[in-house]
PDB file of C-alpha atoms and ligand atoms in Angstrom:
ATOM      1  CA  MET F 246     -16.771   5.276  19.676  1.00  0.00           C
ATOM      2  CA  SER F 247     -18.722   2.221  18.070  1.00  0.00           C
ATOM      3  CA  ASP F 248     -16.922  -1.024  18.654  1.00  0.00           C
ATOM      4  CA  PHE F 249     -15.484  -1.357  15.275  1.00  0.00           C
ATOM      5  CA  ALA F 250     -14.037   2.242  15.414  1.00  0.00           C
ATOM      6  CA  THR F 251     -12.301   1.266  18.655  1.00  0.00           C
ATOM      7  CA  SER F 252     -10.748  -1.997  17.122  1.00  0.00           C
ATOM      8  CA  LEU F 253      -9.795  -0.315  14.073  1.00  0.00           C
ATOM      9  CA  ALA F 254      -7.800   2.286  16.054  1.00  0.00           C
ATOM     10  CA  GLN F 255      -6.279  -0.321  18.049  1.00  0.00           C
ATOM     11  CA  VAL F 256      -5.073  -2.322  15.154  1.00  0.00           C
ATOM     12  CA  GLN F 257      -3.904   1.063  13.556  1.00  0.00           C
ATOM     13  CA  GLY F 258      -2.173   1.810  16.745  1.00  0.00           C
ATOM     14  CA  GLN F 259      -0.350  -1.557  16.790  1.00  0.00           C
ATOM     15  CA  ILE F 260       0.736  -1.102  13.154  1.00  0.00           C
ATOM     16  CA  ASP F 261       2.171   2.309  14.021  1.00  0.00           C
ATOM     17  CA  GLN F 262       4.092   0.972  16.925  1.00  0.00           C
ATOM     18  CA  ALA F 263       5.356  -1.861  15.034  1.00  0.00           C
ATOM     19  CA  CYS F 264       6.708   0.380  12.202  1.00  0.00           C
ATOM     20  CA  GLN F 265       8.299   2.782  14.672  1.00  0.00           C
ATOM     21  CA  GLN F 266       9.911  -0.351  16.443  1.00  0.00           C
ATOM     22  CA  ALA F 267      11.152  -1.624  13.024  1.00  0.00           C
ATOM     23  CA  GLY F 268      12.308   2.027  11.862  1.00  0.00           C
ATOM     24  CA  ARG F 269       9.786   1.726   9.028  1.00  0.00           C
ATOM     25  CA  VAL F 270       7.578   4.472   7.626  1.00  0.00           C
ATOM     26  CA  ARG F 271       3.849   3.975   8.277  1.00  0.00           C
ATOM     27  CA  GLN F 272       2.954   4.143   4.829  1.00  0.00           C
ATOM     28  CA  SER F 273       4.946   1.007   3.949  1.00  0.00           C
ATOM     29  CA  VAL F 274       2.378  -1.224   5.627  1.00  0.00           C
ATOM     30  CA  ASN F 275      -1.294  -1.693   4.280  1.00  0.00           C
ATOM     31  CA  LEU F 276      -3.797  -3.010   6.296  1.00  0.00           C
ATOM     32  CA  LEU F 277      -6.237  -5.700   4.869  1.00  0.00           C
ATOM     33  CA  ALA F 278      -9.426  -6.347   6.748  1.00  0.00           C
ATOM     34  CA  VAL F 279     -10.343 -10.047   6.619  1.00  0.00           C
ATOM     35  CA  SER F 280     -14.022 -10.261   6.546  1.00  0.00           C
ATOM     36  CA  LYS F 281     -14.615 -14.040   6.195  1.00  0.00           C
ATOM     37  CA  ILE F 282     -17.922 -15.150   7.797  1.00  0.00           C
ATOM     38  CA  HIS F 283     -18.745 -11.557   8.921  1.00  0.00           C
ATOM     39  CA  PRO F 284     -21.920  -9.864   7.345  1.00  0.00           C
ATOM     40  CA  ALA F 285     -21.868  -7.187   4.673  1.00  0.00           C
ATOM     41  CA  GLU F 286     -23.218  -4.709   7.237  1.00  0.00           C
ATOM     42  CA  SER F 287     -20.000  -5.190   8.977  1.00  0.00           C
ATOM     43  CA  ILE F 288     -18.028  -4.411   5.985  1.00  0.00           C
ATOM     44  CA  ALA F 289     -19.984  -1.330   5.366  1.00  0.00           C
ATOM     45  CA  ALA F 290     -19.346   0.002   8.795  1.00  0.00           C
ATOM     46  CA  PHE F 291     -15.611  -0.285   8.456  1.00  0.00           C
ATOM     47  CA  TYR F 292     -15.869   1.241   5.033  1.00  0.00           C
ATOM     48  CA  GLN F 293     -17.491   4.230   6.607  1.00  0.00           C
ATOM     49  CA  LEU F 294     -14.614   4.486   9.023  1.00  0.00           C
ATOM     50  CA  GLY F 295     -12.108   4.541   6.234  1.00  0.00           C
ATOM     51  CA  GLN F 296     -11.026   0.952   5.548  1.00  0.00           C
ATOM     52  CA  HIS F 297     -11.352   0.160   2.030  1.00  0.00           C
ATOM     53  CA  ALA F 298      -9.457  -3.219   1.417  1.00  0.00           C
ATOM     54  CA  PHE F 299     -11.199  -6.170   2.352  1.00  0.00           C
ATOM     55  CA  GLY F 300     -10.052  -9.788   2.174  1.00  0.00           C
ATOM     56  CA  GLU F 301     -12.488 -12.923   1.624  1.00  0.00           C
ATOM     57  CA  ASN F 302     -11.598 -16.641   1.748  1.00  0.00           C
ATOM     58  CA  TYR F 303     -14.796 -18.376   0.345  1.00  0.00           C
ATOM     59  CA  LEU F 304     -16.005 -17.529  -3.123  1.00  0.00           C
ATOM     60  CA  GLN F 305     -19.599 -18.168  -2.891  1.00  0.00           C
ATOM     61  CA  GLU F 306     -19.693 -16.174   0.436  1.00  0.00           C
ATOM     62  CA  ALA F 307     -17.663 -13.480  -1.199  1.00  0.00           C
ATOM     63  CA  LEU F 308     -19.615 -12.995  -4.405  1.00  0.00           C
ATOM     64  CA  GLU F 309     -22.594 -12.335  -2.358  1.00  0.00           C
ATOM     65  CA  LYS F 310     -21.004  -9.569  -0.581  1.00  0.00           C
ATOM     66  CA  ILE F 311     -19.520  -8.063  -3.602  1.00  0.00           C
ATOM     67  CA  GLU F 312     -22.926  -7.815  -5.084  1.00  0.00           C
ATOM     68  CA  GLN F 313     -24.529  -6.326  -1.927  1.00  0.00           C
ATOM     69  CA  LEU F 314     -21.697  -3.923  -1.614  1.00  0.00           C
ATOM     70  CA  GLN F 315     -21.451  -2.840  -5.183  1.00  0.00           C
ATOM     71  CA  ASP F 316     -22.232   0.721  -4.587  1.00  0.00           C
ATOM     72  CA  LEU F 317     -18.810   1.058  -2.368  1.00  0.00           C
ATOM     73  CA  ALA F 318     -15.370   1.497  -3.830  1.00  0.00           C
ATOM     74  CA  ILE F 319     -14.264  -1.592  -1.983  1.00  0.00           C
ATOM     75  CA  GLU F 320     -10.886  -2.998  -3.087  1.00  0.00           C
ATOM     76  CA  TRP F 321     -11.449  -6.856  -2.951  1.00  0.00           C
ATOM     77  CA  HIS F 322      -8.938  -9.432  -2.110  1.00  0.00           C
ATOM     78  CA  PHE F 323      -9.187 -13.246  -2.469  1.00  0.00           C
ATOM     79  CA  ILE F 324      -7.103 -14.879   0.218  1.00  0.00           C
ATOM     80  CA  GLY F 325      -8.423 -18.262   0.198  1.00  0.00           C
ATOM     81  CA  HIS F 326      -7.228 -21.359  -1.730  1.00  0.00           C
ATOM     82  CA  VAL F 327      -7.906 -20.961  -5.431  1.00  0.00           C
ATOM     83  CA  GLN F 328      -9.406 -23.907  -7.161  1.00  0.00           C
ATOM     84  CA  ARG F 329      -8.858 -24.243 -10.799  1.00  0.00           C
ATOM     85  CA  ASN F 330     -12.424 -24.148 -11.842  1.00  0.00           C
ATOM     86  CA  LYS F 331     -13.231 -21.123 -10.035  1.00  0.00           C
ATOM     87  CA  THR F 332     -10.636 -18.645 -11.599  1.00  0.00           C
ATOM     88  CA  LYS F 333     -12.993 -16.992 -13.893  1.00  0.00           C
ATOM     89  CA  HIS F 334     -15.102 -15.435 -10.943  1.00  0.00           C
ATOM     90  CA  LEU F 335     -11.913 -14.246  -9.245  1.00  0.00           C
ATOM     91  CA  ALA F 336     -10.600 -12.788 -12.686  1.00  0.00           C
ATOM     92  CA  GLU F 337     -13.634 -10.829 -12.898  1.00  0.00           C
ATOM     93  CA  LYS F 338     -14.618  -9.529  -9.513  1.00  0.00           C
ATOM     94  CA  PHE F 339     -11.409  -9.007  -7.498  1.00  0.00           C
ATOM     95  CA  ALA F 340      -8.443  -6.707  -7.252  1.00  0.00           C
ATOM     96  CA  TRP F 341      -6.125  -8.899  -5.745  1.00  0.00           C
ATOM     97  CA  VAL F 342      -5.493 -12.736  -5.475  1.00  0.00           C
ATOM     98  CA  HIS F 343      -3.155 -13.864  -2.800  1.00  0.00           C
ATOM     99  CA  GLY F 344      -3.358 -17.636  -2.873  1.00  0.00           C
ATOM    100  CA  VAL F 345      -1.944 -18.401  -6.262  1.00  0.00           C
ATOM    101  CA  ASP F 346       0.596 -21.312  -6.116  1.00  0.00           C
ATOM    102  CA  ARG F 347       0.691 -22.997  -9.760  1.00  0.00           C
ATOM    103  CA  LEU F 348       1.318 -21.669 -13.094  1.00  0.00           C
ATOM    104  CA  ILE F 349      -1.846 -23.118 -14.469  1.00  0.00           C
ATOM    105  CA  ILE F 350      -3.937 -20.903 -11.995  1.00  0.00           C
ATOM    106  CA  ALA F 351      -1.906 -17.821 -12.908  1.00  0.00           C
ATOM    107  CA  GLU F 352      -2.556 -18.446 -16.566  1.00  0.00           C
ATOM    108  CA  ARG F 353      -6.140 -18.788 -16.252  1.00  0.00           C
ATOM    109  CA  LEU F 354      -6.449 -15.710 -14.174  1.00  0.00           C
ATOM    110  CA  SER F 355      -4.842 -13.833 -17.027  1.00  0.00           C
ATOM    111  CA  ASN F 356      -6.694 -15.370 -19.912  1.00  0.00           C
ATOM    112  CA  GLN F 357     -10.036 -14.475 -18.025  1.00  0.00           C
ATOM    113  CA  ARG F 358      -9.328 -11.162 -16.556  1.00  0.00           C
ATOM    114  CA  PRO F 359     -11.420  -8.639 -18.586  1.00  0.00           C
ATOM    115  CA  GLU F 360      -9.457  -5.975 -20.283  1.00  0.00           C
ATOM    116  CA  HIS F 361     -11.364  -2.990 -19.107  1.00  0.00           C
ATOM    117  CA  VAL F 362     -10.620  -3.767 -15.447  1.00  0.00           C
ATOM    118  CA  GLY F 363      -6.742  -3.733 -15.870  1.00  0.00           C
ATOM    119  CA  PRO F 364      -4.517  -6.106 -14.864  1.00  0.00           C
ATOM    120  CA  LEU F 365      -4.936  -8.262 -11.722  1.00  0.00           C
ATOM    121  CA  ASN F 366      -2.494  -8.255  -8.807  1.00  0.00           C
ATOM    122  CA  ILE F 367      -1.536 -11.337  -7.428  1.00  0.00           C
ATOM    123  CA  CYS F 368       0.809 -12.894  -5.077  1.00  0.00           C
ATOM    124  CA  LEU F 369       2.554 -16.211  -5.078  1.00  0.00           C
ATOM    125  CA  GLN F 370       1.688 -18.247  -1.865  1.00  0.00           C
ATOM    126  CA  VAL F 371       4.648 -20.182  -0.700  1.00  0.00           C
ATOM    127  CA  ASN F 372       4.601 -22.932   1.789  1.00  0.00           C
ATOM    128  CA  ILE F 373       7.510 -21.315   3.817  1.00  0.00           C
ATOM    129  CA  ASP F 374       7.721 -23.898   6.454  1.00  0.00           C
ATOM    130  CA  GLY F 375       6.884 -27.057   4.468  1.00  0.00           C
ATOM    131  CA  GLN F 376       3.567 -27.837   6.290  1.00  0.00           C
ATOM    132  CA  GLU F 377       2.122 -31.091   4.713  1.00  0.00           C
ATOM    133  CA  SER F 378      -1.233 -29.788   5.060  1.00  0.00           C
ATOM    134  CA  LYS F 379      -0.785 -26.367   3.765  1.00  0.00           C
ATOM    135  CA  ASP F 380      -1.496 -24.631   0.166  1.00  0.00           C
ATOM    136  CA  GLY F 381       1.400 -22.843  -1.507  1.00  0.00           C
ATOM    137  CA  CYS F 382       4.403 -23.837  -3.752  1.00  0.00           C
ATOM    138  CA  VAL F 383       7.657 -25.304  -2.473  1.00  0.00           C
ATOM    139  CA  LEU F 384      10.660 -23.018  -1.991  1.00  0.00           C
ATOM    140  CA  ASN F 385      12.596 -24.233  -5.000  1.00  0.00           C
ATOM    141  CA  GLU F 386       9.852 -23.617  -7.375  1.00  0.00           C
ATOM    142  CA  VAL F 387       9.427 -19.927  -6.475  1.00  0.00           C
ATOM    143  CA  ALA F 388      12.131 -18.547  -8.998  1.00  0.00           C
ATOM    144  CA  ASP F 389      10.688 -20.277 -11.934  1.00  0.00           C
ATOM    145  CA  LEU F 390       7.291 -19.415 -11.003  1.00  0.00           C
ATOM    146  CA  VAL F 391       8.225 -15.648 -10.730  1.00  0.00           C
ATOM    147  CA  GLU F 392       9.837 -15.794 -13.829  1.00  0.00           C
ATOM    148  CA  LYS F 393       6.878 -17.246 -15.893  1.00  0.00           C
ATOM    149  CA  ILE F 394       4.059 -15.674 -14.112  1.00  0.00           C
ATOM    150  CA  SER F 395       5.465 -12.202 -14.291  1.00  0.00           C
ATOM    151  CA  ARG F 396       5.291 -12.551 -18.127  1.00  0.00           C
ATOM    152  CA  LEU F 397       1.737 -13.062 -18.316  1.00  0.00           C
ATOM    153  CA  PRO F 398      -0.053 -10.178 -19.928  1.00  0.00           C
ATOM    154  CA  ASN F 399      -3.158  -9.551 -17.564  1.00  0.00           C
ATOM    155  CA  ILE F 400      -1.325 -10.062 -14.312  1.00  0.00           C
ATOM    156  CA  HIS F 401       0.582  -7.817 -11.951  1.00  0.00           C
ATOM    157  CA  LEU F 402       2.769 -10.175  -9.974  1.00  0.00           C
ATOM    158  CA  ARG F 403       3.116  -8.092  -6.639  1.00  0.00           C
ATOM    159  CA  GLY F 404       5.127 -10.360  -4.267  1.00  0.00           C
ATOM    160  CA  LEU F 405       4.672 -13.388  -1.901  1.00  0.00           C
ATOM    161  CA  MET F 406       2.083 -14.502   0.566  1.00  0.00           C
ATOM    162  CA  VAL F 407       2.753 -16.917   3.512  1.00  0.00           C
ATOM    163  CA  ILE F 408       0.592 -18.266   6.439  1.00  0.00           C
ATOM    164  CA  PRO F 409       3.301 -19.622   8.798  1.00  0.00           C
ATOM    165  CA  LYS F 410       2.685 -22.161  11.671  1.00  0.00           C
ATOM    166  CA  PRO F 411       1.947 -19.872  14.603  1.00  0.00           C
ATOM    167  CA  GLU F 412       5.012 -20.796  16.561  1.00  0.00           C
ATOM    168  CA  HIS F 413       7.466 -20.447  13.574  1.00  0.00           C
ATOM    169  CA  VAL F 414       9.002 -17.076  14.327  1.00  0.00           C
ATOM    170  CA  GLN F 415      11.657 -17.235  11.582  1.00  0.00           C
ATOM    171  CA  ALA F 416       9.377 -17.898   8.880  1.00  0.00           C
ATOM    172  CA  PHE F 417       8.860 -14.106   8.295  1.00  0.00           C
ATOM    173  CA  ALA F 418      12.389 -13.267   7.933  1.00  0.00           C
ATOM    174  CA  MET F 419      12.904 -16.304   5.704  1.00  0.00           C
ATOM    175  CA  THR F 420      10.078 -14.966   3.443  1.00  0.00           C
ATOM    176  CA  LYS F 421      11.741 -11.814   3.360  1.00  0.00           C
ATOM    177  CA  GLN F 422      14.902 -13.081   2.360  1.00  0.00           C
ATOM    178  CA  LEU F 423      13.146 -15.212  -0.570  1.00  0.00           C
ATOM    179  CA  PHE F 424      11.503 -12.054  -1.673  1.00  0.00           C
ATOM    180  CA  ASP F 425      14.668 -10.177  -2.170  1.00  0.00           C
ATOM    181  CA  GLN F 426      16.365 -13.135  -3.737  1.00  0.00           C
ATOM    182  CA  VAL F 427      13.814 -13.862  -6.556  1.00  0.00           C
ATOM    183  CA  LYS F 428      13.155 -10.193  -7.621  1.00  0.00           C
ATOM    184  CA  GLN F 429      15.974 -10.808 -10.279  1.00  0.00           C
ATOM    185  CA  TYR F 430      13.681 -13.381 -11.849  1.00  0.00           C
ATOM    186  CA  HIS F 431      10.651 -10.723 -12.355  1.00  0.00           C
ATOM    187  CA  ALA F 432      10.076  -9.248 -15.773  1.00  0.00           C
ATOM    188  CA  GLN F 433       8.893  -6.065 -14.283  1.00  0.00           C
ATOM    189  CA  PRO F 434      10.745  -5.696 -10.973  1.00  0.00           C
ATOM    190  CA  GLU F 435       9.229  -2.702 -10.153  1.00  0.00           C
ATOM    191  CA  LEU F 436       6.015  -4.239  -9.611  1.00  0.00           C
ATOM    192  CA  TRP F 437       7.542  -6.542  -6.965  1.00  0.00           C
ATOM    193  CA  ASP F 438       6.555  -4.679  -3.994  1.00  0.00           C
ATOM    194  CA  THR F 439       4.284  -6.710  -1.614  1.00  0.00           C
ATOM    195  CA  LEU F 440       4.858  -9.208   1.264  1.00  0.00           C
ATOM    196  CA  SER F 441       1.497 -10.474   2.409  1.00  0.00           C
ATOM    197  CA  MET F 442       2.092 -11.787   5.812  1.00  0.00           C
ATOM    198  CA  GLY F 443       1.054 -11.201   9.639  1.00  0.00           C
ATOM    199  CA  MET F 444      -2.402 -11.754  10.999  1.00  0.00           C
ATOM    200  CA  SER F 445      -4.183 -10.589  14.167  1.00  0.00           C
ATOM    201  CA  ALA F 446      -1.853 -12.721  16.454  1.00  0.00           C
ATOM    202  CA  ASP F 447       1.547 -11.823  14.699  1.00  0.00           C
ATOM    203  CA  MET F 448       1.340  -8.528  12.719  1.00  0.00           C
ATOM    204  CA  ALA F 449       4.197  -7.064  14.822  1.00  0.00           C
ATOM    205  CA  GLU F 450       6.529  -9.693  14.069  1.00  0.00           C
ATOM    206  CA  ALA F 451       5.631  -9.846  10.389  1.00  0.00           C
ATOM    207  CA  ILE F 452       6.093  -6.024  10.246  1.00  0.00           C
ATOM    208  CA  GLU F 453       9.412  -6.204  11.981  1.00  0.00           C
ATOM    209  CA  ALA F 454      10.396  -8.693   9.197  1.00  0.00           C
ATOM    210  CA  GLY F 455       9.491  -6.415   6.331  1.00  0.00           C
ATOM    211  CA  SER F 456       5.577  -7.385   5.765  1.00  0.00           C
ATOM    212  CA  THR F 457       3.740  -4.637   3.504  1.00  0.00           C
ATOM    213  CA  MET F 458       0.320  -6.131   4.045  1.00  0.00           C
ATOM    214  CA  VAL F 459      -1.038  -7.614   7.230  1.00  0.00           C
ATOM    215  CA  ARG F 460      -4.176  -9.578   6.929  1.00  0.00           C
ATOM    216  CA  VAL F 461      -6.275  -8.844  10.013  1.00  0.00           C
ATOM    217  CA  GLY F 462      -9.474 -10.509  10.902  1.00  0.00           C
ATOM    218  CA  THR F 463     -10.279 -11.258  14.548  1.00  0.00           C
ATOM    219  CA  ALA F 464      -8.891  -8.120  16.003  1.00  0.00           C
ATOM    220  CA  LEU F 465     -10.912  -5.983  13.766  1.00  0.00           C
ATOM    221  CA  PHE F 466     -14.201  -8.099  13.604  1.00  0.00           C
ATOM    222  CA  GLY F 467     -14.041  -9.936  16.877  1.00  0.00           C
ATOM    223  CA  ALA F 468     -14.066 -13.785  16.948  1.00  0.00           C
ATOM    224  CA  ARG F 469     -15.908 -15.746  13.879  1.00  0.00           C
ATOM    225  CA  ASP F 470     -18.836 -17.737  14.698  1.00  0.00           C
ATOM    226  CA  TYR F 471     -18.954 -20.653  12.498  1.00  0.00           C
ATOM    227  CA  SER F 472     -22.102 -22.099  13.755  1.00  0.00           C
TER     228      SER F 472
HETATM  229  C1  LIG D 649      -8.646 -15.828   8.340  1.00  0.00           C
HETATM  230  C2  LIG D 649      -7.446 -15.281   7.756  1.00  0.00           C
HETATM  231  C3  LIG D 649      -6.570 -14.407   8.010  1.00  0.00           C
HETATM  232  C4  LIG D 649      -7.159 -13.379   9.275  1.00  0.00           C
HETATM  233  O1  LIG D 649      -6.854 -14.206  10.596  1.00  0.00           O
HETATM  234  P1  LIG D 649      -7.064 -13.493  11.982  1.00  0.00           P
HETATM  235  O2  LIG D 649      -6.114 -14.276  12.776  1.00  0.00           O
HETATM  236  O3  LIG D 649      -8.621 -13.711  12.213  1.00  0.00           O
HETATM  237  O4  LIG D 649      -6.548 -12.224  12.048  1.00  0.00           O
HETATM  238  C5  LIG D 649      -5.586 -13.820   7.470  1.00  0.00           C
HETATM  239  N1  LIG D 649      -5.053 -14.448   6.423  1.00  0.00           N
HETATM  240  C6  LIG D 649      -5.824 -15.521   5.830  1.00  0.00           C
HETATM  241  C7  LIG D 649      -5.266 -16.417   4.730  1.00  0.00           C
HETATM  242  C8  LIG D 649      -6.937 -15.897   6.548  1.00  0.00           C
HETATM  243  O5  LIG D 649      -7.501 -17.250   5.953  1.00  0.00           O
END
């Protein structure tokens, strides 16, 4: 097996095991392969192995890869910080945007979403443990944002996204609780089905708490070389 085939099988095995331990069905957890910094060739290699959903953090880099890989039926997710003046590209090129934390961003994405591609899936990013340096809305804004964003026409508000502090094990359970509490504010509650949480180091804990989408980079592609 190639290195990528091995790492993909290992990550799938970890997800299988975490689902078994949590008493969850395997299909309730999706794997998002986080490909930031890695070249288009590596994405294409994972695609050939059956992995079709990829997450990118940096817009310019992502747009280049999307262009290079346009012949593949990749589902592109933007998981980086969303800047207000960059929303047009996100609305046009991506299937999902995870880092939405303000109403103005969601409104712009809705307005700029081309009609022929269908609604844009978004997750509301919550700063679940109140980190000063982190993006994400604060806890007491969530209900109001769910109510307003879920009424935008070209958006499907799918759920919450968090990046807790590494040692903060309670954060995943807190997010799951919040996810259940705010569902009642959603205009189309049947769309509220996604908890985007868990990365290479903590995917098992996130699945235990109810994650439906783990965002995994290092465990699939290897370490990122920023040089
Ligand atoms: C880079 C990144 C990941 C993947 O992290 P790994 O530790 O490499 O698995 C997941 N989510 C977000 C938001 C990221 O920026």
